[in-house]
Amino acid sequence: MGKIYVLMGKSATGKDTIFRRLIGMKELLLHTVVGYTTRPIRRGETDGREYFFVGTDEWQRLQQENKIIESRTYHTIAGDWHYFTVEDGQIDLKKQDYLFISTLSGYMQLRKHYGEESVVPVYIEVEDGQRLQRSLSRERRQTKPNYEEICRRFLADQQDFSETNIRDAGIQKRYQNADLEECVGAIAQDIAQSPGLSGAAKKYENAR
């Protein structure tokens, strides 16, 4: 059986960059799943690549049809934004391993749906001051920067990723993203050596 590796962490911990780097390591045999969101598309994004961008009506319809595997709702300045994974045929653990970006809540929902043995947490950390600087730099590049939302999310992260919540989710290992290369390398090595990956460990070691 395949595994789902779930990248988690507070905002601006580098999850998107780490995700792209790991997916780019073909020797790890990881596949992506395109999630869904009701938030507005951002500059530089493409529908069906980062997410499937849908309306609230579509989110409600999928809920009513019990097709949502896991979901997260962010109460933003612009209203509620829903992020979710849909049972749409993208996931087949009999054939492949997958890499997700999610939250602690999303991780717990995935684990409940697919089983604890099939879902592996990958928790990323960055010093808070550095995270805030990264968030501000990223927001400045938007057409209409929303600094109020940056502050809201920064404070919300302190609650969502509290030490109590991390402990309750069973997170034991943490990856420090002070140095991107070292962080990606440590995660890749652990994925390669994880039980159940068909030949991935050998391929990764041979490629180094």
mmCIF file of C-alpha atoms in Angstrom:
data_model
loop_
_atom_site.group_PDB
_atom_site.id
_atom_site.type_symbol
_atom_site.label_atom_id
_atom_site.label_comp_id
_atom_site.label_asym_id
_atom_site.label_seq_id
_atom_site.Cartn_x
_atom_site.Cartn_y
_atom_site.Cartn_z
ATOM 1 C CA MET A 1 0.000 0.000 0.000
ATOM 2 C CA GLY A 2 1.084 3.527 -0.718
ATOM 3 C CA LYS A 3 1.397 6.383 1.760
ATOM 4 C CA ILE A 4 0.247 9.968 1.991
ATOM 5 C CA TYR A 5 2.931 12.351 3.318
ATOM 6 C CA VAL A 6 1.330 15.478 4.768
ATOM 7 C CA LEU A 7 3.382 18.688 4.893
ATOM 8 C CA MET A 8 2.211 20.912 7.751
ATOM 9 C CA GLY A 9 3.321 24.061 9.499
ATOM 10 C CA LYS A 10 2.424 27.658 10.229
ATOM 11 C CA SER A 11 2.133 30.164 7.402
ATOM 12 C CA ALA A 12 5.373 31.144 5.624
ATOM 13 C CA THR A 13 7.344 28.110 6.796
ATOM 14 C CA GLY A 14 8.215 27.287 3.185
ATOM 15 C CA LYS A 15 5.728 24.469 2.660
ATOM 16 C CA ASP A 16 5.044 25.338 -0.987
ATOM 17 C CA THR A 17 8.752 25.512 -1.841
ATOM 18 C CA ILE A 18 9.522 22.266 -0.015
ATOM 19 C CA PHE A 19 6.550 20.626 -1.715
ATOM 20 C CA ARG A 20 7.831 21.585 -5.174
ATOM 21 C CA ARG A 21 11.352 20.405 -4.366
ATOM 22 C CA LEU A 22 10.183 17.003 -3.118
ATOM 23 C CA ILE A 23 7.835 16.468 -6.047
ATOM 24 C CA GLY A 24 10.745 17.323 -8.341
ATOM 25 C CA MET A 25 12.756 14.399 -6.916
ATOM 26 C CA LYS A 26 11.406 11.778 -9.311
ATOM 27 C CA GLU A 27 13.311 9.052 -7.484
ATOM 28 C CA LEU A 28 10.961 9.482 -4.506
ATOM 29 C CA LEU A 29 7.993 8.369 -6.637
ATOM 30 C CA LEU A 30 5.661 10.951 -5.092
ATOM 31 C CA HIS A 31 2.471 12.093 -6.792
ATOM 32 C CA THR A 32 0.415 15.234 -6.288
ATOM 33 C CA VAL A 33 -3.250 15.712 -5.589
ATOM 34 C CA VAL A 34 -4.814 18.980 -6.673
ATOM 35 C CA GLY A 35 -6.996 20.296 -3.865
ATOM 36 C CA TYR A 36 -9.991 22.575 -4.028
ATOM 37 C CA THR A 37 -10.549 26.032 -2.575
ATOM 38 C CA THR A 38 -13.207 28.728 -2.535
ATOM 39 C CA ARG A 39 -10.682 31.545 -2.066
ATOM 40 C CA PRO A 40 -9.995 33.913 -4.981
ATOM 41 C CA ILE A 41 -7.238 32.911 -7.356
ATOM 42 C CA ARG A 42 -3.968 34.792 -6.781
ATOM 43 C CA ARG A 43 -1.669 36.404 -9.271
ATOM 44 C CA GLY A 44 0.530 33.752 -10.917
ATOM 45 C CA GLU A 45 -1.795 30.848 -10.098
ATOM 46 C CA THR A 46 -3.596 28.649 -12.628
ATOM 47 C CA ASP A 47 -6.884 26.862 -12.069
ATOM 48 C CA GLY A 48 -6.246 23.122 -11.834
ATOM 49 C CA ARG A 49 -2.555 23.536 -11.016
ATOM 50 C CA GLU A 50 -2.282 24.981 -7.488
ATOM 51 C CA TYR A 51 -5.970 24.325 -6.764
ATOM 52 C CA PHE A 52 -9.334 23.873 -8.390
ATOM 53 C CA PHE A 53 -10.926 27.249 -7.671
ATOM 54 C CA VAL A 54 -14.639 26.791 -7.059
ATOM 55 C CA GLY A 55 -17.540 28.715 -5.600
ATOM 56 C CA THR A 56 -19.225 28.198 -2.263
ATOM 57 C CA ASP A 57 -22.179 26.535 -4.018
ATOM 58 C CA GLU A 58 -19.890 23.822 -5.391
ATOM 59 C CA TRP A 59 -18.328 23.300 -1.948
ATOM 60 C CA GLN A 60 -21.780 22.850 -0.449
ATOM 61 C CA ARG A 61 -22.826 20.432 -3.210
ATOM 62 C CA LEU A 62 -19.763 18.234 -2.670
ATOM 63 C CA GLN A 63 -20.442 18.240 1.062
ATOM 64 C CA GLN A 64 -24.009 17.106 0.532
ATOM 65 C CA GLU A 65 -22.777 14.282 -1.720
ATOM 66 C CA ASN A 66 -20.231 13.172 0.951
ATOM 67 C CA LYS A 67 -17.347 13.566 -1.496
ATOM 68 C CA ILE A 68 -15.129 15.733 0.728
ATOM 69 C CA ILE A 69 -12.361 13.730 2.428
ATOM 70 C CA GLU A 70 -10.953 16.572 4.500
ATOM 71 C CA SER A 71 -11.608 20.290 4.720
ATOM 72 C CA ARG A 72 -10.298 23.398 6.450
ATOM 73 C CA THR A 73 -11.989 26.778 6.795
ATOM 74 C CA TYR A 74 -10.097 30.037 7.305
ATOM 75 C CA HIS A 75 -12.076 32.976 8.678
ATOM 76 C CA THR A 76 -10.365 35.775 6.762
ATOM 77 C CA ILE A 77 -10.950 39.502 6.512
ATOM 78 C CA ALA A 78 -12.535 38.846 3.100
ATOM 79 C CA GLY A 79 -14.847 36.136 4.461
ATOM 80 C CA ASP A 80 -14.587 32.363 4.932
ATOM 81 C CA TRP A 81 -12.218 30.517 2.599
ATOM 82 C CA HIS A 82 -12.614 26.746 2.359
ATOM 83 C CA TYR A 83 -9.779 24.400 1.371
ATOM 84 C CA PHE A 84 -10.644 20.740 0.828
ATOM 85 C CA THR A 85 -9.755 17.401 -0.734
ATOM 86 C CA VAL A 86 -12.347 15.609 -2.831
ATOM 87 C CA GLU A 87 -12.928 11.923 -3.513
ATOM 88 C CA ASP A 88 -12.572 12.484 -7.258
ATOM 89 C CA GLY A 89 -10.362 9.571 -8.339
ATOM 90 C CA GLN A 90 -7.005 11.301 -7.878
ATOM 91 C CA ILE A 91 -5.926 9.055 -4.974
ATOM 92 C CA ASP A 92 -5.190 5.340 -5.345
ATOM 93 C CA LEU A 93 -3.021 4.031 -2.499
ATOM 94 C CA LYS A 94 -2.803 0.618 -4.133
ATOM 95 C CA LYS A 95 -0.608 2.130 -6.846
ATOM 96 C CA GLN A 96 1.079 5.312 -5.666
ATOM 97 C CA ASP A 97 2.449 7.471 -2.844
ATOM 98 C CA TYR A 98 1.290 11.055 -2.457
ATOM 99 C CA LEU A 99 2.445 14.382 -1.041
ATOM 100 C CA PHE A 100 -0.094 16.797 0.495
ATOM 101 C CA ILE A 101 0.022 20.237 2.062
ATOM 102 C CA SER A 102 -2.501 20.536 4.870
ATOM 103 C CA THR A 103 -3.142 21.570 8.481
ATOM 104 C CA LEU A 104 -3.203 19.577 11.696
ATOM 105 C CA SER A 105 -6.958 19.254 11.325
ATOM 106 C CA GLY A 106 -6.637 18.173 7.701
ATOM 107 C CA TYR A 107 -3.985 15.649 8.656
ATOM 108 C CA MET A 108 -6.255 14.148 11.307
ATOM 109 C CA GLN A 109 -9.131 13.898 8.828
ATOM 110 C CA LEU A 110 -6.915 12.186 6.242
ATOM 111 C CA ARG A 111 -5.668 9.763 8.881
ATOM 112 C CA LYS A 112 -9.238 8.961 9.890
ATOM 113 C CA HIS A 113 -10.263 8.380 6.264
ATOM 114 C CA TYR A 114 -7.253 6.339 5.054
ATOM 115 C CA GLY A 115 -5.942 4.854 8.303
ATOM 116 C CA GLU A 116 -3.080 5.846 10.595
ATOM 117 C CA GLU A 117 -0.616 3.496 8.882
ATOM 118 C CA SER A 118 -1.133 5.188 5.505
ATOM 119 C CA VAL A 119 -0.759 8.859 6.505
ATOM 120 C CA VAL A 120 2.637 10.255 7.573
ATOM 121 C CA PRO A 121 3.063 13.746 9.148
ATOM 122 C CA VAL A 122 5.869 16.053 7.968
ATOM 123 C CA TYR A 123 5.885 19.059 10.295
ATOM 124 C CA ILE A 124 7.881 22.171 9.241
ATOM 125 C CA GLU A 125 9.043 24.916 11.615
ATOM 126 C CA VAL A 126 10.591 28.383 11.122
ATOM 127 C CA GLU A 127 11.373 31.035 13.745
ATOM 128 C CA ASP A 128 8.372 33.373 14.123
ATOM 129 C CA GLY A 129 10.186 36.597 13.226
ATOM 130 C CA GLN A 130 11.497 35.079 10.020
ATOM 131 C CA ARG A 131 8.027 33.773 9.169
ATOM 132 C CA LEU A 132 6.518 37.226 9.546
ATOM 133 C CA GLN A 133 9.174 38.772 7.297
ATOM 134 C CA ARG A 134 8.508 36.122 4.635
ATOM 135 C CA SER A 135 4.752 36.733 4.814
ATOM 136 C CA LEU A 136 5.182 40.484 4.364
ATOM 137 C CA SER A 137 7.574 40.062 1.439
ATOM 138 C CA ARG A 138 5.164 37.677 -0.309
ATOM 139 C CA GLU A 139 2.169 39.947 0.260
ATOM 140 C CA ARG A 140 3.959 42.986 -1.188
ATOM 141 C CA ARG A 141 4.131 41.146 -4.527
ATOM 142 C CA GLN A 142 0.338 40.862 -4.752
ATOM 143 C CA THR A 143 -1.670 43.307 -6.870
ATOM 144 C CA LYS A 144 -3.627 44.389 -3.801
ATOM 145 C CA PRO A 145 -1.645 43.552 -0.647
ATOM 146 C CA ASN A 146 -3.761 42.660 2.384
ATOM 147 C CA TYR A 147 -1.582 43.209 5.428
ATOM 148 C CA GLU A 148 -4.505 42.905 7.813
ATOM 149 C CA GLU A 149 -4.981 39.310 6.679
ATOM 150 C CA ILE A 150 -1.271 38.623 7.244
ATOM 151 C CA CYS A 151 -1.631 39.704 10.862
ATOM 152 C CA ARG A 152 -4.822 37.694 11.349
ATOM 153 C CA ARG A 153 -3.251 34.516 9.992
ATOM 154 C CA PHE A 154 -0.054 34.975 12.006
ATOM 155 C CA LEU A 155 -2.046 35.176 15.246
ATOM 156 C CA ALA A 156 -4.389 32.346 14.247
ATOM 157 C CA ASP A 157 -1.389 30.083 13.639
ATOM 158 C CA GLN A 158 -0.392 30.436 17.274
ATOM 159 C CA GLN A 159 -3.665 28.785 18.264
ATOM 160 C CA ASP A 160 -4.033 26.315 15.392
ATOM 161 C CA PHE A 161 -0.505 24.982 15.882
ATOM 162 C CA SER A 162 -0.320 25.180 19.657
ATOM 163 C CA GLU A 163 1.894 22.691 21.446
ATOM 164 C CA THR A 164 -1.240 20.993 22.787
ATOM 165 C CA ASN A 165 -2.675 20.533 19.280
ATOM 166 C CA ILE A 166 0.644 19.262 17.944
ATOM 167 C CA ARG A 167 0.882 16.740 20.758
ATOM 168 C CA ASP A 168 -2.745 15.632 20.337
ATOM 169 C CA ALA A 169 -2.099 15.042 16.624
ATOM 170 C CA GLY A 170 0.738 12.672 17.508
ATOM 171 C CA ILE A 171 3.441 14.792 15.859
ATOM 172 C CA GLN A 172 6.816 13.647 17.161
ATOM 173 C CA LYS A 173 9.408 14.740 14.602
ATOM 174 C CA ARG A 174 9.855 18.324 13.398
ATOM 175 C CA TYR A 175 11.909 19.655 10.487
ATOM 176 C CA GLN A 176 13.586 23.053 10.928
ATOM 177 C CA ASN A 177 13.586 25.126 7.732
ATOM 178 C CA ALA A 178 16.422 27.459 8.672
ATOM 179 C CA ASP A 179 18.379 26.082 5.703
ATOM 180 C CA LEU A 180 16.208 24.959 2.780
ATOM 181 C CA GLU A 181 18.686 22.451 1.354
ATOM 182 C CA GLU A 182 19.222 20.732 4.682
ATOM 183 C CA CYS A 183 15.508 20.662 5.431
ATOM 184 C CA VAL A 184 14.539 19.200 2.046
ATOM 185 C CA GLY A 185 17.363 16.680 2.251
ATOM 186 C CA ALA A 186 16.305 15.468 5.694
ATOM 187 C CA ILE A 187 12.668 15.060 4.635
ATOM 188 C CA ALA A 188 13.605 13.309 1.383
ATOM 189 C CA GLN A 189 15.839 10.846 3.191
ATOM 190 C CA ASP A 190 13.114 9.999 5.706
ATOM 191 C CA ILE A 191 10.548 9.513 2.933
ATOM 192 C CA ALA A 192 12.963 7.320 1.010
ATOM 193 C CA GLN A 193 13.532 5.126 4.051
ATOM 194 C CA SER A 194 9.885 4.969 5.062
ATOM 195 C CA PRO A 195 8.383 1.445 5.052
ATOM 196 C CA GLY A 196 6.117 0.613 2.168
ATOM 197 C CA LEU A 197 7.832 2.631 -0.549
ATOM 198 C CA SER A 198 8.490 0.171 -3.345
ATOM 199 C CA GLY A 199 12.158 0.603 -4.238
ATOM 200 C CA ALA A 200 12.188 4.338 -3.488
ATOM 201 C CA ALA A 201 14.898 4.184 -0.835
ATOM 202 C CA LYS A 202 17.319 2.409 -3.143
ATOM 203 C CA LYS A 203 16.569 4.784 -6.026
ATOM 204 C CA TYR A 204 17.064 7.840 -3.812
ATOM 205 C CA GLU A 205 20.379 6.626 -2.432
ATOM 206 C CA ASN A 206 21.625 5.775 -5.923
ATOM 207 C CA ALA A 207 20.706 9.241 -7.158
ATOM 208 C CA ARG A 208 22.589 11.134 -4.444
#
